[in-house]
Short mmCIF file of C-alpha atoms and ligand atoms in Angstrom, two decimals:
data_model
loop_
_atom_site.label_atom_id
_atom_site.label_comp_id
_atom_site.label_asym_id
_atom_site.label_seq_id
_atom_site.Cartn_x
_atom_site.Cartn_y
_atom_site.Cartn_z
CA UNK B 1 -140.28 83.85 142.46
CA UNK B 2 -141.49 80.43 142.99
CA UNK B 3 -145.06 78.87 141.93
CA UNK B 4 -146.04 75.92 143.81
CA UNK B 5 -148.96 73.99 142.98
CA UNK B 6 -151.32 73.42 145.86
CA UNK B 7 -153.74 70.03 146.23
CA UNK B 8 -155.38 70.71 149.65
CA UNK B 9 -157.17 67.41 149.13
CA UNK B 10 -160.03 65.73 150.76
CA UNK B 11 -161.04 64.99 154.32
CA UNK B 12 -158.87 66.68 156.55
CA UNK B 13 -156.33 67.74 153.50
CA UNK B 14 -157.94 71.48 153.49
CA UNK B 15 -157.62 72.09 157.20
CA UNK B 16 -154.01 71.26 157.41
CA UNK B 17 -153.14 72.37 154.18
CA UNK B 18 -154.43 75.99 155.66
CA UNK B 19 -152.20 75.76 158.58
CA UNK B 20 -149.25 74.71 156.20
CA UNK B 21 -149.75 77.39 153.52
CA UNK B 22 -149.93 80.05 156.28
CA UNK B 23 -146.53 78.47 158.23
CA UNK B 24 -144.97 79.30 154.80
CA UNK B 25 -146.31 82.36 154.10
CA UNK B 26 -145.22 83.56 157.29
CA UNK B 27 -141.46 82.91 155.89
CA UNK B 28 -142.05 85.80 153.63
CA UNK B 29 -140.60 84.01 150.60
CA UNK B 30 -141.81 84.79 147.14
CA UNK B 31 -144.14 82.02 146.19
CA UNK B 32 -147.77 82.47 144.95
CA UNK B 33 -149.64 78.93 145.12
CA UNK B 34 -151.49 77.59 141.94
CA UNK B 35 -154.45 75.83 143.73
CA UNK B 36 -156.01 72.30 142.07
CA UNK B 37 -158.33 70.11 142.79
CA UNK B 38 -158.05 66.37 143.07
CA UNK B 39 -160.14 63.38 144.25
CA UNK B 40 -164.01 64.10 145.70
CA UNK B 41 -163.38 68.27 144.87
CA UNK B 42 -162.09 67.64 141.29
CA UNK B 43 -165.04 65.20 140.25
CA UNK B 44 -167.69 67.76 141.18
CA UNK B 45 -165.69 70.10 139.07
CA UNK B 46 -164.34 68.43 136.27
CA UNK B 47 -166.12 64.81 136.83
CA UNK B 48 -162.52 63.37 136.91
CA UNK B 49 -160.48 62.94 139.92
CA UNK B 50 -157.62 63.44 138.09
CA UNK B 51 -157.88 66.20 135.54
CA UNK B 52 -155.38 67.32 133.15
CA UNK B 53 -155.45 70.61 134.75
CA UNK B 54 -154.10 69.58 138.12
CA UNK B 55 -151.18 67.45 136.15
CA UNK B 56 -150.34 70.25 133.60
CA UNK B 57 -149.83 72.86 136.61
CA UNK B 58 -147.89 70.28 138.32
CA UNK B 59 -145.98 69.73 135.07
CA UNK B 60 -145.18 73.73 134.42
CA UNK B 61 -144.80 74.72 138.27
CA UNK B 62 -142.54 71.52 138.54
CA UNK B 63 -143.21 71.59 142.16
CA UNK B 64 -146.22 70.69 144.13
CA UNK B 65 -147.43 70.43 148.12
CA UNK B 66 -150.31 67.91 148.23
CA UNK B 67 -152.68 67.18 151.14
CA UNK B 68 -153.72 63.72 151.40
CA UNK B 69 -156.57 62.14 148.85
CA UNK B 70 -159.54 59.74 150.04
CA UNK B 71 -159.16 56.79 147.88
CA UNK B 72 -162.79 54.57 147.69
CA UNK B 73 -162.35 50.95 149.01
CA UNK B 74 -163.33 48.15 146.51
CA UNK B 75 -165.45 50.60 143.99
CA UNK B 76 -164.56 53.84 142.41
CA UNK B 77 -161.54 55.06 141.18
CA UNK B 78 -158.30 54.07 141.58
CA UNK B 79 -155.73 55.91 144.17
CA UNK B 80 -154.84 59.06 142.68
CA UNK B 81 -151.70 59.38 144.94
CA UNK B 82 -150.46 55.77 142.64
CA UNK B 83 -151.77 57.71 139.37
CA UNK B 84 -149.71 60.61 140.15
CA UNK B 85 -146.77 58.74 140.92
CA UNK B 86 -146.97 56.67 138.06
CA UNK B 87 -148.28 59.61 135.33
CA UNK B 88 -145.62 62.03 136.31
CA UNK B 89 -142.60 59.42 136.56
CA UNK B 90 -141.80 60.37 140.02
CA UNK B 91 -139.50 57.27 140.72
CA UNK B 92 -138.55 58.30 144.23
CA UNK B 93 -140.45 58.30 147.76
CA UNK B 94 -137.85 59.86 150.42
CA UNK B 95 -138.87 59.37 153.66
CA UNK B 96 -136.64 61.20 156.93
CA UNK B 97 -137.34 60.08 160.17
CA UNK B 98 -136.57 61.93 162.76
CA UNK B 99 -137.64 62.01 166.10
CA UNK B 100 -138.87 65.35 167.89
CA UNK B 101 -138.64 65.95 171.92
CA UNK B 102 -142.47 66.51 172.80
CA UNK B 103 -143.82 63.64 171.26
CA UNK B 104 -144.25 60.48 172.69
CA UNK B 105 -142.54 57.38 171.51
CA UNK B 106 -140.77 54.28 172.90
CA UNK B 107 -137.48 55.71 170.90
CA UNK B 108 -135.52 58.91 171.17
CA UNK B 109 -132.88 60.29 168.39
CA UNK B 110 -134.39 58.87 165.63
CA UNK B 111 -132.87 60.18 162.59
CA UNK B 112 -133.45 57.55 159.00
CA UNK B 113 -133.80 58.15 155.56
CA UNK B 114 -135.70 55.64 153.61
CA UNK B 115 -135.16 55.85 150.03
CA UNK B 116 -138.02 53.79 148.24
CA UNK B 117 -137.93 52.84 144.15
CA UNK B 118 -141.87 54.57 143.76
CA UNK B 119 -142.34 52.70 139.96
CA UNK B 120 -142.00 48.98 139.77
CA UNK B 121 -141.92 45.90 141.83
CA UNK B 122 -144.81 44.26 143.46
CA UNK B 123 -146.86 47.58 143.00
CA UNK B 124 -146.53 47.42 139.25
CA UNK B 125 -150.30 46.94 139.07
CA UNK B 126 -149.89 43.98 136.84
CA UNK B 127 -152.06 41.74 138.21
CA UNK B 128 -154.46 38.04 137.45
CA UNK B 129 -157.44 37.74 138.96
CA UNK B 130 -158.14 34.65 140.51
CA UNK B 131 -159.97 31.75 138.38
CA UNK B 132 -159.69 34.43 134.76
CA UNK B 133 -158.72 33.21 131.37
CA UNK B 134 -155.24 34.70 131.16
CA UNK B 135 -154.87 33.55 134.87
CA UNK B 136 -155.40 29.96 133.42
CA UNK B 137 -152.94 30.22 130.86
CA UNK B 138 -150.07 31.58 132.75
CA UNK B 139 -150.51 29.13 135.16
CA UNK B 140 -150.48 26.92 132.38
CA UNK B 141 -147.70 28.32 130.79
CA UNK B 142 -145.57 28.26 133.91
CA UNK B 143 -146.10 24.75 134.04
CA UNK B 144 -145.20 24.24 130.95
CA UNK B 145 -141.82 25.78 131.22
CA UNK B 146 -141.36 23.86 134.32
CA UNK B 147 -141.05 27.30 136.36
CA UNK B 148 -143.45 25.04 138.69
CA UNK B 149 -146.60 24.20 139.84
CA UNK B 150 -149.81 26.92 140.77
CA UNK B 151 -152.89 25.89 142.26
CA UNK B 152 -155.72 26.60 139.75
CA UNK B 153 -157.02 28.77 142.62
CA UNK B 154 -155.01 31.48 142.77
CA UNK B 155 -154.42 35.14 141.86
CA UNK B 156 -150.62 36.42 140.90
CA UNK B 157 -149.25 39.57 140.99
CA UNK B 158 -145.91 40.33 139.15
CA UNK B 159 -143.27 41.87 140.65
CA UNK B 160 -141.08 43.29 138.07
CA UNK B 161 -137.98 44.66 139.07
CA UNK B 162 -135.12 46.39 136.36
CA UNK B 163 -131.73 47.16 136.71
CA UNK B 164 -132.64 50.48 135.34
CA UNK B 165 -134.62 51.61 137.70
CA UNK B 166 -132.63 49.75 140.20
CA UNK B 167 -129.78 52.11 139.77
CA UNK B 168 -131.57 55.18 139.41
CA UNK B 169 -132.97 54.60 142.70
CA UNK B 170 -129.44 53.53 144.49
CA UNK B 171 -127.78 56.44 142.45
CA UNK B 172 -130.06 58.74 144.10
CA UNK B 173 -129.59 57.08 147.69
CA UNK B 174 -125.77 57.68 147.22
CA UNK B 175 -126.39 61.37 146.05
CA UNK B 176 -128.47 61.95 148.79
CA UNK B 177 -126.16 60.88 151.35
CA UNK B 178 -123.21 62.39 150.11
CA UNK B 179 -125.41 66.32 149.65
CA UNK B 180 -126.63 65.39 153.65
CA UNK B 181 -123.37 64.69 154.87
CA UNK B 182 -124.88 61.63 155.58
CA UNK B 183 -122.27 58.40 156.17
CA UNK B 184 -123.66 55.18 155.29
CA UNK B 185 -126.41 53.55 152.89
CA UNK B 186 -128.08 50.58 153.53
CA UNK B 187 -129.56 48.07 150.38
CA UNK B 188 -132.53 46.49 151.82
CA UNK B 189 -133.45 43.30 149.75
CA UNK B 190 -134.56 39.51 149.92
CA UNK B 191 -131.84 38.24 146.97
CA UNK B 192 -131.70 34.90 148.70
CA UNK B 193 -135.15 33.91 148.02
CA UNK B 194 -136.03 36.34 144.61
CA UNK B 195 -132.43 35.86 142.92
CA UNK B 196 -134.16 36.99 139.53
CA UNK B 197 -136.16 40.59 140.90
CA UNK B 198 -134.61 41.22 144.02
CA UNK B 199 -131.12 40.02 142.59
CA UNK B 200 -131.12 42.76 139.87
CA UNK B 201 -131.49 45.20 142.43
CA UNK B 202 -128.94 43.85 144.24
CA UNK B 203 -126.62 43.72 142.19
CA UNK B 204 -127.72 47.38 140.69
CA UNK B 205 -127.14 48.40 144.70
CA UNK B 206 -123.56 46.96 144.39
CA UNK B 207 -122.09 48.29 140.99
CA UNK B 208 -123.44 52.06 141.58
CA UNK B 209 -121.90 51.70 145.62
CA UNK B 210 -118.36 51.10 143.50
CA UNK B 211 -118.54 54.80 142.06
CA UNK B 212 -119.56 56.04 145.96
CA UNK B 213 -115.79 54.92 147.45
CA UNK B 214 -116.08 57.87 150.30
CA UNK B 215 -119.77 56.83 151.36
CA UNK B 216 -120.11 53.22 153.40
CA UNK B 217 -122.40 50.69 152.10
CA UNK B 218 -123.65 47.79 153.51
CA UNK B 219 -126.42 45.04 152.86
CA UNK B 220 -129.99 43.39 155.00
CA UNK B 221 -132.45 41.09 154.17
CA UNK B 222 -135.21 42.78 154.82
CA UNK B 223 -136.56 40.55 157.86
CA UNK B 224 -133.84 41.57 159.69
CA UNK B 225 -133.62 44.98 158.91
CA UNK B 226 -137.06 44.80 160.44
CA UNK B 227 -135.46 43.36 163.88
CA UNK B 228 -132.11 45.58 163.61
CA UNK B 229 -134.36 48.75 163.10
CA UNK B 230 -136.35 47.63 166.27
CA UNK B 231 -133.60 46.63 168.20
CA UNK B 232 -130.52 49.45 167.26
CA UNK B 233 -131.91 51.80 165.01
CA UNK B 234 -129.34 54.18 165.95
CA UNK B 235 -126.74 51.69 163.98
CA UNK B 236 -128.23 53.16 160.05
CA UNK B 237 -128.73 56.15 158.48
CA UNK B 238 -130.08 56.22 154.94
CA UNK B 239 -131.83 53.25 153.46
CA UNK B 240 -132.42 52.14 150.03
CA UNK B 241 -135.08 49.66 149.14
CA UNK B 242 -137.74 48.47 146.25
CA UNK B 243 -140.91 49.32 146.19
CA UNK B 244 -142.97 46.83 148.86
CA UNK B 245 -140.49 46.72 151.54
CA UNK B 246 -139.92 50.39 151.27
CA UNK B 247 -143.63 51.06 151.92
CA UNK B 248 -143.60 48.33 155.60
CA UNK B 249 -140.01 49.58 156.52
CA UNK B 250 -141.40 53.38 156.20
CA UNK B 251 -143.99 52.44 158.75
CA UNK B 252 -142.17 50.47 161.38
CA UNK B 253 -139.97 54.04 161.09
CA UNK B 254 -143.21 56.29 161.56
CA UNK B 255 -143.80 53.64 164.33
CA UNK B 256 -140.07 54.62 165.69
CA UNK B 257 -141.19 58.34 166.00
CA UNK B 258 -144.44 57.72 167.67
CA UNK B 259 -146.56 57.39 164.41
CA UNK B 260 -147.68 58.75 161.34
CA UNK B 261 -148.62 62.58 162.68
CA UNK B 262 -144.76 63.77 162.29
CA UNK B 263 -144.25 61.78 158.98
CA UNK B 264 -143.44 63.25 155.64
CA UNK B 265 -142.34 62.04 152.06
CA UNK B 266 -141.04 63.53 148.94
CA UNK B 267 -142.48 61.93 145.66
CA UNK B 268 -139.23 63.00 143.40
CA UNK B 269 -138.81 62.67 139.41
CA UNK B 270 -136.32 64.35 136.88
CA UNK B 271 -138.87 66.61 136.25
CA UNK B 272 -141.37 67.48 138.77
CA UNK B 273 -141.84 66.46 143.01
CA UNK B 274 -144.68 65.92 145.16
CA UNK B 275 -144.18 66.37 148.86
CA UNK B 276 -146.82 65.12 151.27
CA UNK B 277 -147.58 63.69 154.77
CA UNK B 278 -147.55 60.29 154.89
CA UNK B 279 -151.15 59.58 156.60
CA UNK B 280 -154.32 59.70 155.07
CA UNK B 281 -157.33 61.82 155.02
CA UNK B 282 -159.09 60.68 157.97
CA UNK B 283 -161.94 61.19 156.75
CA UNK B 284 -163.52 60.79 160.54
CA UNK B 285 -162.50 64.30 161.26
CA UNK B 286 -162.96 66.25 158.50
CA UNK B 287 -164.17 69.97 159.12
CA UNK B 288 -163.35 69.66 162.87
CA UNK B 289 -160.55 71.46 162.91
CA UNK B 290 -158.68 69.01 165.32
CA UNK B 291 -155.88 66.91 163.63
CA UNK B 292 -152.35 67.53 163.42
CA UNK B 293 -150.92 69.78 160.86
CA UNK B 294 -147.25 68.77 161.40
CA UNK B 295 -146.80 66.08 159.06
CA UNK B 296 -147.74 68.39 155.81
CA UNK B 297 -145.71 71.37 157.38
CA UNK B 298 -142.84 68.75 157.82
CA UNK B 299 -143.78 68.08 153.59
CA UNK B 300 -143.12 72.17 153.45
CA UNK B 301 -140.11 71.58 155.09
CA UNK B 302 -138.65 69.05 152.71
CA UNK B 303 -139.97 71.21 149.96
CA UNK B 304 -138.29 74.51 150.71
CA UNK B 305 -134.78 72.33 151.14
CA UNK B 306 -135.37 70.47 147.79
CA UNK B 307 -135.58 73.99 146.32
CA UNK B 308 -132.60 75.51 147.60
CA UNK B 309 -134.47 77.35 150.70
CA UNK B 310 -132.09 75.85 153.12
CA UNK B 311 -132.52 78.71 155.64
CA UNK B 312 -136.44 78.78 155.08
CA UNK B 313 -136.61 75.13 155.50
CA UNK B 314 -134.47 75.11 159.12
CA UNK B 315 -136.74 78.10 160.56
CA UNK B 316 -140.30 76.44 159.57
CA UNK B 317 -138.51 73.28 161.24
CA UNK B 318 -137.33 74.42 163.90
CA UNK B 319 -140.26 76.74 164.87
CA UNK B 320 -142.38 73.17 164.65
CA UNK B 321 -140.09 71.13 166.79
CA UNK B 322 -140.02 74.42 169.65
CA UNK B 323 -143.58 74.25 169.71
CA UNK B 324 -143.77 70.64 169.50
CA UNK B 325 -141.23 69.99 172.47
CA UNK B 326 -143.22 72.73 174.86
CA UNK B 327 -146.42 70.66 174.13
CA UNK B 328 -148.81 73.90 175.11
CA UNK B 329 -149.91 74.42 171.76
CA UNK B 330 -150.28 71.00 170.26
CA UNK B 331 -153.39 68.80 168.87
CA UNK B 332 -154.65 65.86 170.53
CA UNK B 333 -152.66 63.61 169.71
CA UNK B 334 -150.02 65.12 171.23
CA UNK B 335 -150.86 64.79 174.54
CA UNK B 336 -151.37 62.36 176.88
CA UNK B 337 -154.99 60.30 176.75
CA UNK B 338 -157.87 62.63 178.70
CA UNK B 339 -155.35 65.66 178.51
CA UNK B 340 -157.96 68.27 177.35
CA UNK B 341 -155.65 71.16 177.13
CA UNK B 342 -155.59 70.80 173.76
CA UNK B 343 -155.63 72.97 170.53
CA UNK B 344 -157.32 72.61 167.39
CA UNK B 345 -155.46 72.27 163.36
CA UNK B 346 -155.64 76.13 162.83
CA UNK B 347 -154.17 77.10 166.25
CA UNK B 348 -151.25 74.80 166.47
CA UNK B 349 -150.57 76.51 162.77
CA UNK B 350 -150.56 80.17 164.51
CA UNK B 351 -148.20 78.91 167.29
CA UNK B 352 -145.42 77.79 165.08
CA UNK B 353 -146.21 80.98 163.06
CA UNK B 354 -145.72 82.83 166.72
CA UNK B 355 -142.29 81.53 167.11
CA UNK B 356 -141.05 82.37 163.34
CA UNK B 357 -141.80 85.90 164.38
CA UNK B 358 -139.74 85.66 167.55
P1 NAD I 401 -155.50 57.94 157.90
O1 NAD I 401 -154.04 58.19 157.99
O2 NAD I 401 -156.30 58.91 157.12
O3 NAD I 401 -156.12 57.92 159.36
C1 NAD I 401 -155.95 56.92 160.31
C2 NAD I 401 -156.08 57.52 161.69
O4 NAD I 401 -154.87 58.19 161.99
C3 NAD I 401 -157.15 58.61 161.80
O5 NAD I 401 -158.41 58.10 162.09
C4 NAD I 401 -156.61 59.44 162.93
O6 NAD I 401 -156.92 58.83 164.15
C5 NAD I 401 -155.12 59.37 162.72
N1 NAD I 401 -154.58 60.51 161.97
C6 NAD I 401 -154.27 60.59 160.65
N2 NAD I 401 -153.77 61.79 160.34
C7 NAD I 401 -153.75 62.49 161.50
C8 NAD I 401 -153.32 63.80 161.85
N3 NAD I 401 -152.80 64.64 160.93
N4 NAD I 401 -153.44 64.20 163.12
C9 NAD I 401 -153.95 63.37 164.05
N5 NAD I 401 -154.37 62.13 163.81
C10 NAD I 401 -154.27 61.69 162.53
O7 NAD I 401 -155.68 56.45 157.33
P2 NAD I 401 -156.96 55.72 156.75
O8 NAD I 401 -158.14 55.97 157.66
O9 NAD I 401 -156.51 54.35 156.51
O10 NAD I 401 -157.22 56.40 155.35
C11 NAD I 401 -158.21 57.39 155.09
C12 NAD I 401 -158.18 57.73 153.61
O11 NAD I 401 -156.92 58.35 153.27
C13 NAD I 401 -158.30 56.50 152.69
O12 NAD I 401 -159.18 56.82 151.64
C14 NAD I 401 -156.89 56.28 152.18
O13 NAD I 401 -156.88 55.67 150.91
C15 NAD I 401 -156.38 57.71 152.11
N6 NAD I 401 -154.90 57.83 152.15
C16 NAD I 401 -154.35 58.80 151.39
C17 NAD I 401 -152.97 58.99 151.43
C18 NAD I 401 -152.39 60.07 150.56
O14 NAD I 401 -153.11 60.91 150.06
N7 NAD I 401 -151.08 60.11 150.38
C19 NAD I 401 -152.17 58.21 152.27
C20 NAD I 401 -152.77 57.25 153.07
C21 NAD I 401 -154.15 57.06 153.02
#
């Protein structure tokens, strides 16, 4: 018996949370769903958008299928996807790519894994504002130290990068591969020009490759991983990277697949995961039952493998990608520009249910 904790979320998180919960229902596994509230739905509840409600569940269930959270611009509270990460220690983001026949894209046979360190780096959150006292004095510090010059002007963030959490992140990549029967990993890195942050990770990358003899590894600067993935994607498989370039390089791979509709993550710790889609909560077409519910089914899918529901995992996937590649019962964005044979959120859900029955 399983218990999942459930964050439909805000925007269009509820509608294709629906679809998802009934895609996996229709598996007939044994999993009840512990429901919480986060974001807009948890403050008029609780008058947090985090409460300790949603993150004890999460702790005790250990598992948890979220649907994306609206996060205010410039006021307001601070993403709650970033608190999770950072309040339940969930030090991975794993990304696959892969692509599916149906949609369109200017690539075919996509298939990448980006591995992305979720804790440190240049999204630390340790930042100095711009023209503030302790801005002043670590400029003036920095100076003093001859580290070099900063215009009085400007705002630094740190990027902090550990060889801690530099290995745990690589050792995971490696482990990952190896359980996939997956052939190569790929450190993605600008050592050259950060020898002191992205040098640790580096060299992190290099000593845990050492204990992976059977497993290929191999090294980019991230600029050109950039062009390579552009150019010959089909040339790497699983890719490990810190923080900042993991979140670009995870786009340009959504951008490989024809976007962010078919894109799902994993937030993994030692203790407890979050899968998710990877876009937002488009707020723009909320209670219109019209987006795509594939991205968050694609989370399910990840989910059910992580816990061992290999079988599970292959039908829901499968039963997507049939319904997908016939492109009769698909969401807008699906189809071609004017196409109005289209479907809504809930009835692109009862299609893939349709063909886990066949
Ligand atoms: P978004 O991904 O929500 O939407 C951008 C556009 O992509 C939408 O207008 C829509 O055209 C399209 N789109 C997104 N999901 C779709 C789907 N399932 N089917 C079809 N089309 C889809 O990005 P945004 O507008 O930048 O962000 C909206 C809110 O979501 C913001 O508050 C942002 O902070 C938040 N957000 C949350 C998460 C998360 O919870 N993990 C991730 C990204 C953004």
């Amino acid at each position: 018996m399983y218990k999942i904790t459930l964050i439909p979320g805000d925007g269009i998180g509820p509608e294709i949370a629906g679809a998802t919960r009934e895609c996996v229902d229709a598996l007939g596994l044994p999993i009840t769903w512990d429901i919480q509230d986060a974001g807009e739905e948890a403050i008029k509840k609780y008058g947090t958008p985090l409460p300790e409600v949603l993150l004890d569940s999460i702790k005790k269930n250990k598992v948890c299928l979220k649907g994306p959270i609206t996060t205010p611009i410039g006021k307001g509270y601070r993403s709650i996807n970033v608190s999770l990460r950072k309040s339940l220690n969930l030090y991975v983001c794993l990304r696959p790519f892969k692509s599916f026949q149906g949609v369109r894209s200017k690539y075919q046979n996509i298939d990448l894994v980006v591995v992305r360190e979720n804790s440190e780096d240049l999204y630390s959150g340790i930042e100095f504002e711009k023209g503030g006292e302790d801005t002043l004095k670590l400029i003036d510090f920095i100076e003093k130290v001859k580290k070099g010059k900063i215009l009085i002007d400007s705002g630094i963030s740190i990027k902090p990068i550990s060889t801690s959490a530099s290995e745990k992140i690589t050792r995971f990549a490696f482990e990952y591969c190896r359980k996939n029967n997956r052939k190569k990993v790929t450190a993605v890195h600008k050592a050259n020009i950060m020898k002191f942050s992205d040098g640790v990770f580096l060299e992190a990358a290099r000593r845990i490759s050492r204990e992976y003899p059977d497993l290929e590894y191999e090294e980019r600067i991230v600029d050109n991983m950039c062009m390579q993935l552009v150019q010959k994607p089909e040339k790497y498989e699983v890719m490990v990277l810190p923080n900042l370039y993991g979140d670009i390089i995870s786009d340009l791979c959504a951008g490989l697949i024809g976007g962010l509709g078919m894109a799902a993550g994993a937030n993994i710790g030692e203790d407890c995961s979050i899968f998710e889609p990877t876009h937002g909560s488009a707020p723009k077409y909320q209670g219109k039952n019209k987006v795509n519910p594939s991205a968050m089914i694609l989370a399910a899918v990840l989910m059910l493998e992580y816990l061992g529901e290999t079988k599970a995992s292959r039908r829901l996937e499968r039963a997507l990608a049939e319904v997908v590649k016939e492109g009769k019962s698909v969401t807008y964005d699906l189809k071609e520009e004017g196409d109005l044979l289209v479907v809504g959120t809930k009835e692109m859900g009862e299609a893939i249910i349709k063909k886990l029955k066949v």
